[in-house]
Tab-separated table of C-alpha atoms and ligand atoms in Angstrom:
chain	number	residue	atom	x	y	z
N	213	MET	CA	19.400	6.606	17.073
N	214	SER	CA	17.078	5.658	19.862
N	215	ARG	CA	15.126	7.955	22.154
N	216	GLU	CA	12.088	7.498	24.303
N	217	LYS	CA	9.702	9.023	21.815
N	218	ALA	CA	11.194	7.675	18.685
N	219	ASP	CA	13.569	5.405	16.895
N	220	ILE	CA	14.705	6.896	13.620
N	221	LYS	CA	17.920	6.918	11.618
N	222	ASP	CA	19.166	10.477	11.810
N	223	LEU	CA	17.518	13.683	12.989
N	224	GLY	CA	19.942	15.594	10.746
N	225	LEU	CA	17.923	14.472	7.708
N	226	ALA	CA	14.879	16.466	8.832
N	227	LYS	CA	15.353	19.466	6.532
N	228	VAL	CA	15.288	17.364	3.350
N	229	GLY	CA	12.359	15.414	4.775
N	230	GLN	CA	10.377	18.564	5.434
N	231	GLU	CA	10.969	19.852	1.921
N	232	ARG	CA	9.673	16.576	0.526
N	233	ILE	CA	6.622	16.606	2.792
N	234	GLU	CA	5.761	20.146	1.650
N	235	TRP	CA	6.342	19.212	-1.997
N	236	ALA	CA	3.989	16.246	-1.706
N	237	ASP	CA	1.401	18.397	0.058
N	238	LYS	CA	0.887	20.599	-2.996
N	239	ASP	CA	-0.422	17.499	-4.827
N	240	MET	CA	-2.746	16.504	-1.992
N	241	PRO	CA	-5.495	19.136	-2.142
N	242	VAL	CA	-8.295	16.895	-0.883
N	243	LEU	CA	-6.330	15.891	2.198
N	244	LYS	CA	-5.481	19.549	2.751
N	245	LEU	CA	-9.157	20.521	2.743
N	246	ILE	CA	-9.831	17.805	5.311
N	247	ARG	CA	-6.888	19.008	7.402
N	248	GLU	CA	-8.248	22.555	7.398
N	249	ARG	CA	-11.669	21.321	8.531
N	250	PHE	CA	-10.106	19.043	11.147
N	251	GLU	CA	-8.178	22.024	12.563
N	252	LYS	CA	-11.483	23.788	13.223
N	253	GLU	CA	-13.638	20.850	14.288
N	254	ARG	CA	-11.056	18.643	16.073
N	255	PRO	CA	-13.023	15.399	15.506
N	256	LEU	CA	-10.175	13.209	16.788
N	257	LYS	CA	-9.558	15.189	19.967
N	258	GLY	CA	-8.108	12.985	22.688
N	259	VAL	CA	-7.721	9.930	20.428
N	260	THR	CA	-4.456	8.009	20.671
N	261	MET	CA	-3.767	6.226	17.386
N	262	ALA	CA	-1.197	3.648	16.394
N	263	ALA	CA	-0.448	3.841	12.681
N	264	CYS	CA	1.531	1.187	10.846
N	265	LEU	CA	2.032	2.612	7.343
N	266	HIS	CA	4.802	3.121	4.816
N	267	VAL	CA	6.673	6.097	6.245
N	268	THR	CA	6.681	8.391	3.211
N	269	ALA	CA	6.137	12.085	2.480
N	270	GLU	CA	2.504	11.306	1.625
N	271	THR	CA	1.982	9.454	4.899
N	272	ALA	CA	3.509	12.440	6.687
N	273	ASN	CA	0.704	14.610	5.310
N	274	LEU	CA	-1.854	12.120	6.559
N	275	MET	CA	-0.190	12.225	9.992
N	276	ARG	CA	-0.392	16.029	9.956
N	277	THR	CA	-4.096	15.744	9.152
N	278	LEU	CA	-4.792	13.337	12.014
N	279	GLN	CA	-2.842	15.600	14.359
N	280	ALA	CA	-4.835	18.610	13.127
N	281	GLY	CA	-7.945	16.649	14.073
N	282	GLY	CA	-6.650	16.393	17.622
N	283	ALA	CA	-5.202	12.872	17.565
N	284	ARG	CA	-1.996	11.814	19.263
N	285	VAL	CA	-0.362	9.511	16.739
N	286	ALA	CA	2.471	7.009	16.974
N	287	LEU	CA	3.746	5.849	13.592
N	288	CYS	CA	5.771	2.771	12.709
N	289	ALA	CA	6.721	1.292	9.337
N	290	SER	CA	4.543	-1.286	7.619
N	291	ASN	CA	7.537	-2.672	5.742
N	292	PRO	CA	11.209	-2.852	6.764
N	293	LEU	CA	12.424	-1.375	3.469
N	294	SER	CA	9.881	1.341	2.690
N	295	THR	CA	10.786	4.030	5.240
N	296	GLN	CA	12.014	7.376	3.983
N	297	ASP	CA	14.465	8.236	6.761
N	298	ASP	CA	14.402	11.965	6.014
N	299	VAL	CA	10.617	12.016	6.353
N	300	ALA	CA	10.778	10.087	9.638
N	301	ALA	CA	13.285	12.676	10.922
N	302	SER	CA	11.095	15.602	9.930
N	303	LEU	CA	7.975	14.049	11.428
N	304	LEU	CA	9.772	13.850	14.745
N	305	LYS	CA	11.606	17.188	14.609
N	306	ASP	CA	9.175	19.466	12.805
N	307	TYR	CA	5.808	17.930	13.626
N	308	GLY	CA	6.476	16.379	17.052
N	309	LEU	CA	5.144	13.000	15.965
N	310	THR	CA	6.134	9.774	17.690
N	311	VAL	CA	7.951	7.710	15.026
N	312	PHE	CA	9.553	4.282	15.121
N	313	ALA	CA	10.940	3.494	11.660
N	314	ILE	CA	14.342	2.998	10.065
N	315	LYS	CA	14.852	1.955	6.454
N	316	GLY	CA	16.457	-1.508	6.356
N	317	GLU	CA	15.473	-2.456	9.916
N	318	ASP	CA	15.661	-6.185	10.634
N	319	ARG	CA	12.645	-8.306	11.553
N	320	GLU	CA	13.268	-7.972	15.272
N	321	THR	CA	13.467	-4.167	15.087
N	322	TYR	CA	10.400	-4.084	12.846
N	323	TYR	CA	8.316	-5.871	15.479
N	324	ARG	CA	9.892	-3.907	18.345
N	325	HIS	CA	8.712	-0.756	16.578
N	326	LEU	CA	5.179	-2.118	16.201
N	327	ASN	CA	5.165	-3.016	19.877
N	328	GLN	CA	6.389	0.470	20.785
N	329	THR	CA	3.357	2.046	19.115
N	330	ILE	CA	1.102	-0.344	21.054
N	331	ASP	CA	2.904	0.601	24.299
N	332	LEU	CA	1.277	4.034	23.925
N	333	HIS	CA	-2.151	2.420	24.549
N	334	PRO	CA	-3.899	3.361	21.293
N	335	ILE	CA	-7.664	3.360	21.026
N	336	MET	CA	-7.515	3.235	17.223
N	337	THR	CA	-5.294	1.490	14.717
N	338	MET	CA	-4.437	2.399	11.141
N	339	ASP	CA	-2.777	-0.431	9.267
N	340	ASP	CA	-1.260	-1.170	5.871
N	341	GLY	CA	-1.077	-4.954	5.651
N	342	ALA	CA	-2.686	-5.775	9.024
N	343	ASP	CA	0.531	-6.484	10.937
N	344	LEU	CA	-0.508	-4.179	13.763
N	345	VAL	CA	-3.938	-5.789	14.138
N	346	SER	CA	-2.386	-9.273	13.979
N	347	LEU	CA	0.172	-8.397	16.630
N	348	LEU	CA	-2.524	-6.955	18.892
N	349	HIS	CA	-4.699	-10.042	18.437
N	350	ALA	CA	-1.883	-12.572	18.787
N	351	ASN	CA	0.502	-11.123	21.388
N	352	ARG	CA	-0.922	-7.955	22.941
N	353	LYS	CA	-4.421	-9.095	23.884
N	354	LYS	CA	-4.444	-6.966	27.041
N	355	GLU	CA	-4.275	-3.833	24.900
N	356	VAL	CA	-7.085	-4.876	22.541
N	357	SER	CA	-9.894	-4.203	25.004
N	358	ARG	CA	-9.307	-0.446	24.870
N	359	VAL	CA	-9.248	-0.331	21.019
N	360	ILE	CA	-12.524	0.926	19.590
N	361	GLY	CA	-11.757	0.471	15.891
N	362	GLY	CA	-9.311	0.679	13.054
N	363	THR	CA	-8.770	1.170	9.356
N	364	GLU	CA	-6.902	-0.901	6.776
N	365	GLU	CA	-5.179	0.467	3.691
N	366	THR	CA	-4.367	-2.442	1.436
N	367	THR	CA	-5.785	-5.500	-0.376
N	368	THR	CA	-3.587	-7.970	1.530
N	369	GLY	CA	-4.565	-6.452	4.869
N	370	VAL	CA	-8.271	-6.554	4.051
N	371	ILE	CA	-7.986	-10.241	3.069
N	372	ARG	CA	-6.253	-11.056	6.380
N	373	LEU	CA	-8.807	-9.114	8.417
N	374	LYS	CA	-11.787	-10.667	6.650
N	375	SER	CA	-10.333	-14.086	7.412
N	376	LEU	CA	-9.973	-13.060	11.091
N	377	ALA	CA	-13.586	-11.825	11.081
N	378	ASP	CA	-14.842	-15.006	9.352
N	379	GLN	CA	-13.264	-17.028	12.149
N	380	LYS	CA	-15.121	-14.726	14.626
N	381	LYS	CA	-11.783	-13.707	16.084
N	382	LEU	CA	-11.706	-10.042	15.071
N	383	LEU	CA	-11.980	-8.051	18.301
N	384	TYR	CA	-12.958	-4.606	16.999
N	385	PRO	CA	-14.489	-3.087	13.838
N	386	ILE	CA	-12.325	-2.151	10.876
N	387	VAL	CA	-13.035	0.077	7.891
N	388	ALA	CA	-11.546	-1.393	4.706
N	389	VAL	CA	-10.157	1.757	3.089
N	390	ASN	CA	-8.735	-0.334	0.247
N	391	ASP	CA	-12.219	-1.224	-0.944
N	392	ALA	CA	-13.328	2.379	-1.511
N	393	GLU	CA	-13.628	3.107	-5.228
N	394	THR	CA	-11.619	6.299	-4.834
N	395	LYS	CA	-8.854	4.134	-3.357
N	396	HIS	CA	-8.355	0.954	-5.360
N	397	PHE	CA	-9.469	2.217	-8.791
N	398	PHE	CA	-6.693	4.814	-8.623
N	399	ASP	CA	-4.033	3.933	-6.036
N	400	ASN	CA	-3.839	0.231	-6.921
N	401	ARG	CA	-4.046	0.790	-10.662
N	402	TYR	CA	-2.354	4.100	-11.544
N	403	GLY	CA	-0.287	4.383	-8.350
N	404	THR	CA	1.134	0.864	-8.417
N	405	GLY	CA	1.477	0.947	-12.195
N	406	GLN	CA	3.665	4.037	-12.158
N	407	SER	CA	5.604	3.504	-8.929
N	408	THR	CA	6.450	-0.120	-9.764
N	409	MET	CA	7.902	0.937	-13.083
N	410	ASP	CA	9.718	3.780	-11.299
N	411	GLY	CA	11.260	1.330	-8.787
N	412	ILE	CA	12.382	-1.137	-11.475
N	413	ILE	CA	14.000	1.598	-13.521
N	414	ARG	CA	15.706	3.200	-10.513
N	415	ALA	CA	17.048	-0.187	-9.398
N	416	THR	CA	18.198	-1.439	-12.808
N	417	GLY	CA	18.219	1.408	-15.325
N	418	MET	CA	16.885	-1.107	-17.837
N	419	LEU	CA	15.220	-0.181	-21.119
N	420	ILE	CA	11.665	-1.498	-21.081
N	421	ALA	CA	11.025	-1.174	-24.842
N	422	GLY	CA	11.406	-4.487	-26.629
N	423	LYS	CA	11.655	-6.541	-23.423
N	424	THR	CA	9.355	-9.408	-22.548
N	425	VAL	CA	7.739	-8.494	-19.255
N	426	VAL	CA	5.811	-11.136	-17.311
N	427	VAL	CA	3.122	-9.666	-15.058
N	428	VAL	CA	2.021	-12.171	-12.448
N	429	GLY	CA	-1.551	-11.367	-11.379
N	430	TYR	CA	-4.146	-9.220	-13.158
N	431	GLY	CA	-5.909	-7.559	-10.240
N	432	TRP	CA	-5.999	-3.752	-10.047
N	433	CYS	CA	-2.257	-3.547	-9.387
N	434	GLY	CA	-1.316	-6.053	-12.087
N	435	ARG	CA	-3.414	-4.371	-14.738
N	436	GLY	CA	-1.986	-0.978	-13.797
N	437	PHE	CA	1.555	-2.210	-14.212
N	438	ALA	CA	0.838	-4.234	-17.372
N	439	THR	CA	-0.611	-1.108	-19.007
N	440	LYS	CA	2.460	0.971	-18.164
N	441	ALA	CA	4.830	-1.746	-19.471
N	442	LYS	CA	2.849	-2.018	-22.705
N	443	GLY	CA	2.868	1.764	-23.087
N	444	MET	CA	6.648	1.738	-22.831
N	445	GLY	CA	7.027	-0.794	-25.628
N	446	ALA	CA	7.338	-4.099	-23.773
N	447	ASN	CA	5.826	-7.374	-24.945
N	448	VAL	CA	3.652	-8.145	-21.969
N	449	ILE	CA	2.652	-11.616	-20.808
N	450	VAL	CA	0.071	-11.982	-18.038
N	451	THR	CA	-0.245	-15.059	-15.840
N	452	GLU	CA	-3.430	-15.573	-13.823
N	453	VAL	CA	-5.350	-18.232	-11.883
N	454	ASP	CA	-8.736	-16.502	-12.214
N	455	ALA	CA	-10.559	-17.224	-15.491
N	456	VAL	CA	-12.394	-13.874	-15.650
N	457	LYS	CA	-9.256	-11.851	-14.983
N	458	ALA	CA	-7.357	-13.953	-17.530
N	459	LEU	CA	-10.073	-13.208	-20.110
N	460	GLU	CA	-9.880	-9.507	-19.337
N	461	ALA	CA	-6.108	-9.586	-19.784
N	462	ALA	CA	-6.478	-11.395	-23.125
N	463	MET	CA	-9.066	-8.888	-24.362
N	464	ASP	CA	-6.954	-5.985	-23.121
N	465	GLY	CA	-4.417	-7.234	-25.656
N	466	PHE	CA	-1.957	-9.145	-23.470
N	467	MET	CA	-0.582	-12.645	-24.040
N	468	VAL	CA	-1.933	-14.967	-21.357
N	469	MET	CA	-0.289	-18.285	-20.487
N	470	PRO	CA	0.717	-20.421	-17.517
N	471	MET	CA	3.812	-19.507	-15.555
N	472	ASN	CA	5.796	-22.529	-16.702
N	473	MET	CA	5.546	-21.222	-20.285
N	474	ALA	CA	6.074	-17.576	-19.393
N	475	ALA	CA	9.103	-18.434	-17.258
N	476	LYS	CA	11.065	-19.420	-20.367
N	477	MET	CA	10.284	-16.167	-22.163
N	478	GLY	CA	10.529	-13.336	-19.657
N	479	ASP	CA	13.303	-10.769	-19.342
N	480	LEU	CA	11.566	-9.164	-16.369
N	481	PHE	CA	9.107	-10.778	-13.925
N	482	VAL	CA	6.891	-8.723	-11.625
N	483	THR	CA	4.606	-10.324	-9.031
N	484	LEU	CA	1.447	-8.474	-7.938
N	485	THR	CA	-0.796	-11.204	-6.572
N	486	GLY	CA	-0.932	-11.054	-2.768
N	487	ASP	CA	-0.253	-14.804	-2.772
N	488	ILE	CA	2.662	-17.025	-1.882
N	489	ASN	CA	5.349	-18.622	-4.124
N	490	VAL	CA	3.824	-17.527	-7.415
N	491	ILE	CA	7.362	-17.670	-8.776
N	492	ASP	CA	8.692	-20.969	-7.499
N	493	LYS	CA	11.652	-23.314	-7.761
N	494	GLU	CA	10.546	-24.914	-11.042
N	495	HIS	CA	10.128	-21.483	-12.631
N	496	PHE	CA	13.674	-20.368	-11.769
N	497	LYS	CA	14.898	-23.541	-13.485
N	498	LEU	CA	13.163	-22.488	-16.705
N	499	MET	CA	14.235	-18.834	-16.755
N	500	LYS	CA	16.714	-17.331	-19.199
N	501	ASP	CA	20.185	-16.262	-18.165
N	502	GLY	CA	19.993	-12.705	-16.804
N	503	ALA	CA	16.285	-12.730	-15.949
N	504	ILE	CA	15.255	-10.002	-13.508
N	505	VAL	CA	12.688	-10.852	-10.839
N	506	CYS	CA	10.875	-8.520	-8.469
N	507	ASN	CA	7.718	-8.128	-6.407
N	508	SER	CA	5.245	-5.308	-5.979
N	509	GLY	CA	2.770	-7.118	-3.731
N	510	HIS	CA	2.570	-6.345	-0.023
N	511	PHE	CA	4.668	-9.186	1.399
N	512	ASN	CA	7.981	-10.673	0.295
N	513	ALA	CA	6.410	-14.139	0.022
N	514	GLU	CA	5.364	-14.004	-3.652
N	515	ILE	CA	8.772	-15.117	-4.922
N	516	ASN	CA	10.128	-18.295	-3.348
N	517	ILE	CA	13.384	-16.716	-2.205
N	518	PRO	CA	14.384	-19.561	0.151
N	519	ALA	CA	14.191	-21.943	-2.849
N	520	LEU	CA	16.284	-19.555	-4.957
N	521	GLU	CA	18.859	-19.297	-2.154
N	522	LYS	CA	19.029	-23.097	-1.959
N	523	MET	CA	19.378	-23.583	-5.703
N	524	ALA	CA	22.075	-20.938	-6.082
N	525	LYS	CA	25.748	-21.826	-6.124
N	526	SER	CA	26.540	-18.265	-5.068
N	527	LYS	CA	24.914	-14.921	-4.404
N	528	LYS	CA	26.331	-11.417	-4.416
N	529	ARG	CA	25.034	-7.890	-4.263
N	530	VAL	CA	26.019	-6.341	-7.566
N	531	LYS	CA	24.326	-2.986	-7.076
N	532	TYR	CA	22.115	-1.268	-4.511
N	533	LEU	CA	19.003	-3.472	-4.139
N	534	VAL	CA	20.150	-5.899	-6.871
N	535	ASP	CA	21.277	-9.421	-5.858
N	536	GLU	CA	22.804	-11.759	-8.408
N	537	TYR	CA	22.189	-15.466	-7.917
N	538	ILE	CA	24.343	-17.909	-9.909
N	539	LEU	CA	22.464	-21.128	-10.584
N	540	PRO	CA	23.934	-24.429	-11.808
N	541	GLY	CA	25.139	-24.012	-15.416
N	542	GLN	CA	26.255	-20.423	-14.579
N	543	LYS	CA	22.755	-19.026	-15.181
N	544	ARG	CA	22.295	-15.609	-13.553
N	545	ILE	CA	19.036	-14.517	-11.915
N	546	TYR	CA	18.722	-10.994	-10.534
N	547	LEU	CA	16.422	-10.407	-7.573
N	548	LEU	CA	15.463	-6.809	-6.799
N	549	ALA	CA	14.927	-5.354	-3.318
N	550	GLU	CA	15.097	-8.763	-1.605
N	551	GLY	CA	11.645	-9.504	-2.998
N	552	ARG	CA	10.094	-6.640	-1.010
N	553	LEU	CA	7.773	-4.197	-2.718
N	554	ILE	CA	9.911	-2.647	-5.389
N	555	ASN	CA	7.891	0.578	-5.667
N	556	LEU	CA	8.615	1.603	-2.089
N	557	ALA	CA	12.000	-0.045	-1.601
N	558	ALA	CA	13.653	1.303	-4.758
N	559	ALA	CA	11.413	4.300	-5.500
N	560	GLU	CA	9.251	6.568	-3.364
N	561	GLY	CA	5.902	4.787	-3.565
N	562	HIS	CA	2.853	6.104	-5.359
N	563	PRO	CA	2.735	9.761	-6.370
N	564	ALA	CA	1.187	12.191	-3.907
N	565	ALA	CA	-1.656	13.034	-6.301
N	566	VAL	CA	-3.031	9.505	-6.007
N	567	MET	CA	-2.241	9.054	-2.303
N	568	ASP	CA	-4.347	12.204	-1.832
N	569	MET	CA	-7.483	10.115	-2.373
N	570	SER	CA	-6.267	7.057	-0.461
N	571	PHE	CA	-5.363	9.117	2.568
N	572	ALA	CA	-8.479	11.282	2.358
N	573	ASN	CA	-10.303	7.957	2.760
N	574	GLN	CA	-8.110	7.109	5.753
N	575	ALA	CA	-8.697	10.446	7.493
N	576	LEU	CA	-12.459	10.430	6.895
N	577	SER	CA	-12.745	6.751	7.867
N	578	ALA	CA	-10.952	7.487	11.140
N	579	GLU	CA	-13.446	10.295	11.795
N	580	TYR	CA	-16.324	7.960	10.858
N	581	MET	CA	-15.034	5.293	13.235
N	582	ILE	CA	-14.851	7.713	16.150
N	583	LYS	CA	-18.394	8.921	15.494
N	584	ASN	CA	-19.905	5.476	14.905
N	585	TYR	CA	-17.951	2.794	16.743
N	586	LYS	CA	-20.687	2.225	19.309
N	587	LYS	CA	-23.040	1.134	16.509
N	588	LEU	CA	-20.532	-1.125	14.761
N	589	GLU	CA	-19.959	-4.851	15.205
N	590	LYS	CA	-16.616	-6.628	15.198
N	591	ARG	CA	-16.574	-6.834	11.416
N	592	VAL	CA	-14.830	-5.430	8.378
N	593	TYR	CA	-16.897	-2.524	6.985
N	594	PRO	CA	-16.729	-0.745	3.637
N	595	VAL	CA	-15.986	2.966	3.519
N	596	PRO	CA	-19.422	4.644	3.536
N	597	MET	CA	-20.580	5.579	0.007
N	598	GLU	CA	-21.016	9.244	0.933
N	599	ILE	CA	-17.337	9.474	1.893
N	600	ASP	CA	-16.221	7.807	-1.332
N	601	LYS	CA	-18.435	10.056	-3.441
N	602	ASN	CA	-17.419	13.181	-1.564
N	603	ILE	CA	-13.735	12.414	-2.206
N	604	ALA	CA	-14.410	11.915	-5.932
N	605	ASP	CA	-16.266	15.260	-6.072
N	606	LEU	CA	-13.476	17.086	-4.238
N	607	LYS	CA	-10.742	15.521	-6.379
N	608	LEU	CA	-12.535	16.444	-9.610
N	609	LYS	CA	-12.942	19.985	-8.345
N	610	ALA	CA	-9.272	20.181	-7.403
N	611	MET	CA	-8.401	18.988	-10.919
N	612	GLY	CA	-10.586	21.717	-12.430
N	613	ILE	CA	-12.961	19.224	-14.021
N	614	THR	CA	-16.710	19.795	-14.071
N	615	ILE	CA	-19.231	17.165	-15.122
N	616	ASP	CA	-22.880	17.055	-16.157
N	617	LYS	CA	-25.808	16.547	-13.791
N	618	LEU	CA	-28.811	14.316	-14.411
N	619	THR	CA	-31.856	16.253	-15.555
N	620	ALA	CA	-35.164	15.693	-13.721
N	621	GLU	CA	-36.354	13.773	-16.797
N	622	GLN	CA	-33.269	11.508	-16.743
N	623	LYS	CA	-33.598	10.851	-13.016
N	624	LYS	CA	-37.209	9.837	-13.512
N	625	TYR	CA	-36.285	7.580	-16.447
N	626	LEU	CA	-33.560	5.848	-14.447
N	627	SER	CA	-35.928	5.087	-11.596
N	628	SER	CA	-38.752	3.766	-13.757
N	629	TRP	CA	-39.482	0.476	-15.491
N	630	GLU	CA	-42.416	1.431	-17.682
N	631	MET	CA	-40.625	2.879	-20.690
N	632	GLY	CA	-39.318	0.229	-23.119
N	633	THR	CA	-38.880	-0.244	-26.873
X	981	LIG	N1	1.741	2.895	-0.623
X	981	LIG	C1	2.111	3.032	-1.900
X	981	LIG	N2	2.662	4.224	-2.122
X	981	LIG	C2	2.654	4.893	-0.953
X	981	LIG	C3	3.085	6.166	-0.561
X	981	LIG	N3	3.621	7.033	-1.404
X	981	LIG	N4	2.917	6.493	0.737
X	981	LIG	C4	2.364	5.620	1.594
X	981	LIG	N5	1.928	4.403	1.274
X	981	LIG	C5	2.067	4.038	0.006
């Protein structure tokens, strides 16, 4: 379906989408508090925003919050396979949002949708992976001059934007939402851990207990997933290139080894590195018959799929989101979700309770940008500490948890150097 204001799959899906948006909202109390304040204060009044995010029920609640703040938002997908079509329908029908997103869209449609959000002349961007910022900088330069700032959701996006800034080519300031403690400590670790496992199980139905699971990368996402796999009874191997992270993995109780050893042992391989070809041609050659391979990093570049395609004698889809590749010698390799992020392609992304904090950071960073852009340089900025701390306080409160406060004596002790042994 295509209409001036939107390009979505089917407006008829809106009812289910709305139910899911409401269901997610009950687990997003911090975002709700912000939405209620935004309704009164309207800090984003008159702001046109282009948002390139995974189109999920949780994102819908962020969109509602930005709208409550007075923004006019156009939303497109940040991945061709992550859109929840029912949510996209409801956003258009029930919330009057401009949406360009269809699950399974091809590359051309994906970029057409990004361009359509830019056609609305945004003054702010909200990205997950930095595709919108890259497109603006590479192909839509005329539009960049009106943009006052943006935010970025994910590790991969922050890395790309910092590289743009290092080359002095970034044309407006960005707040790196990913780097807030209330974002990556929770979303990347517990969110990715749970939703990646959810996606693998939905796609394959496999029993995790007793399997050898190879976790490629031990950043926040990798350690989150490794912990879940261990908890479910898998023998977990971690591969790393960073000595400190490898040490942490070893002392967290995981086997650590190079990929060319792990490749021979794994039943299931999961990439969470943000890098390219971390599972490569030589690794496929070493894998066991029936090995399952998937990715939970932002881009579908972590597994060398072109090499796999070349090596394979044949390929067929054996099940929704499961492709079977037959290699010489009749060895079978199963690739999930075309190497795209398994947690959003096969499952529904991170739970709302964790996206609550990530998207509270997004909403408050957007407000911060509007209030402060005149003072900011064309750099990548952290989320201000007060915002991060405020979100932690609100989340604790929403969870019914109270904590101790420093006494005057303790405060004094912590700020002094005199007292020793
Ligand atoms: N990234 C990971 N999980 C997500 C979700 N549920 N919604 C939006 N972005 C996400």
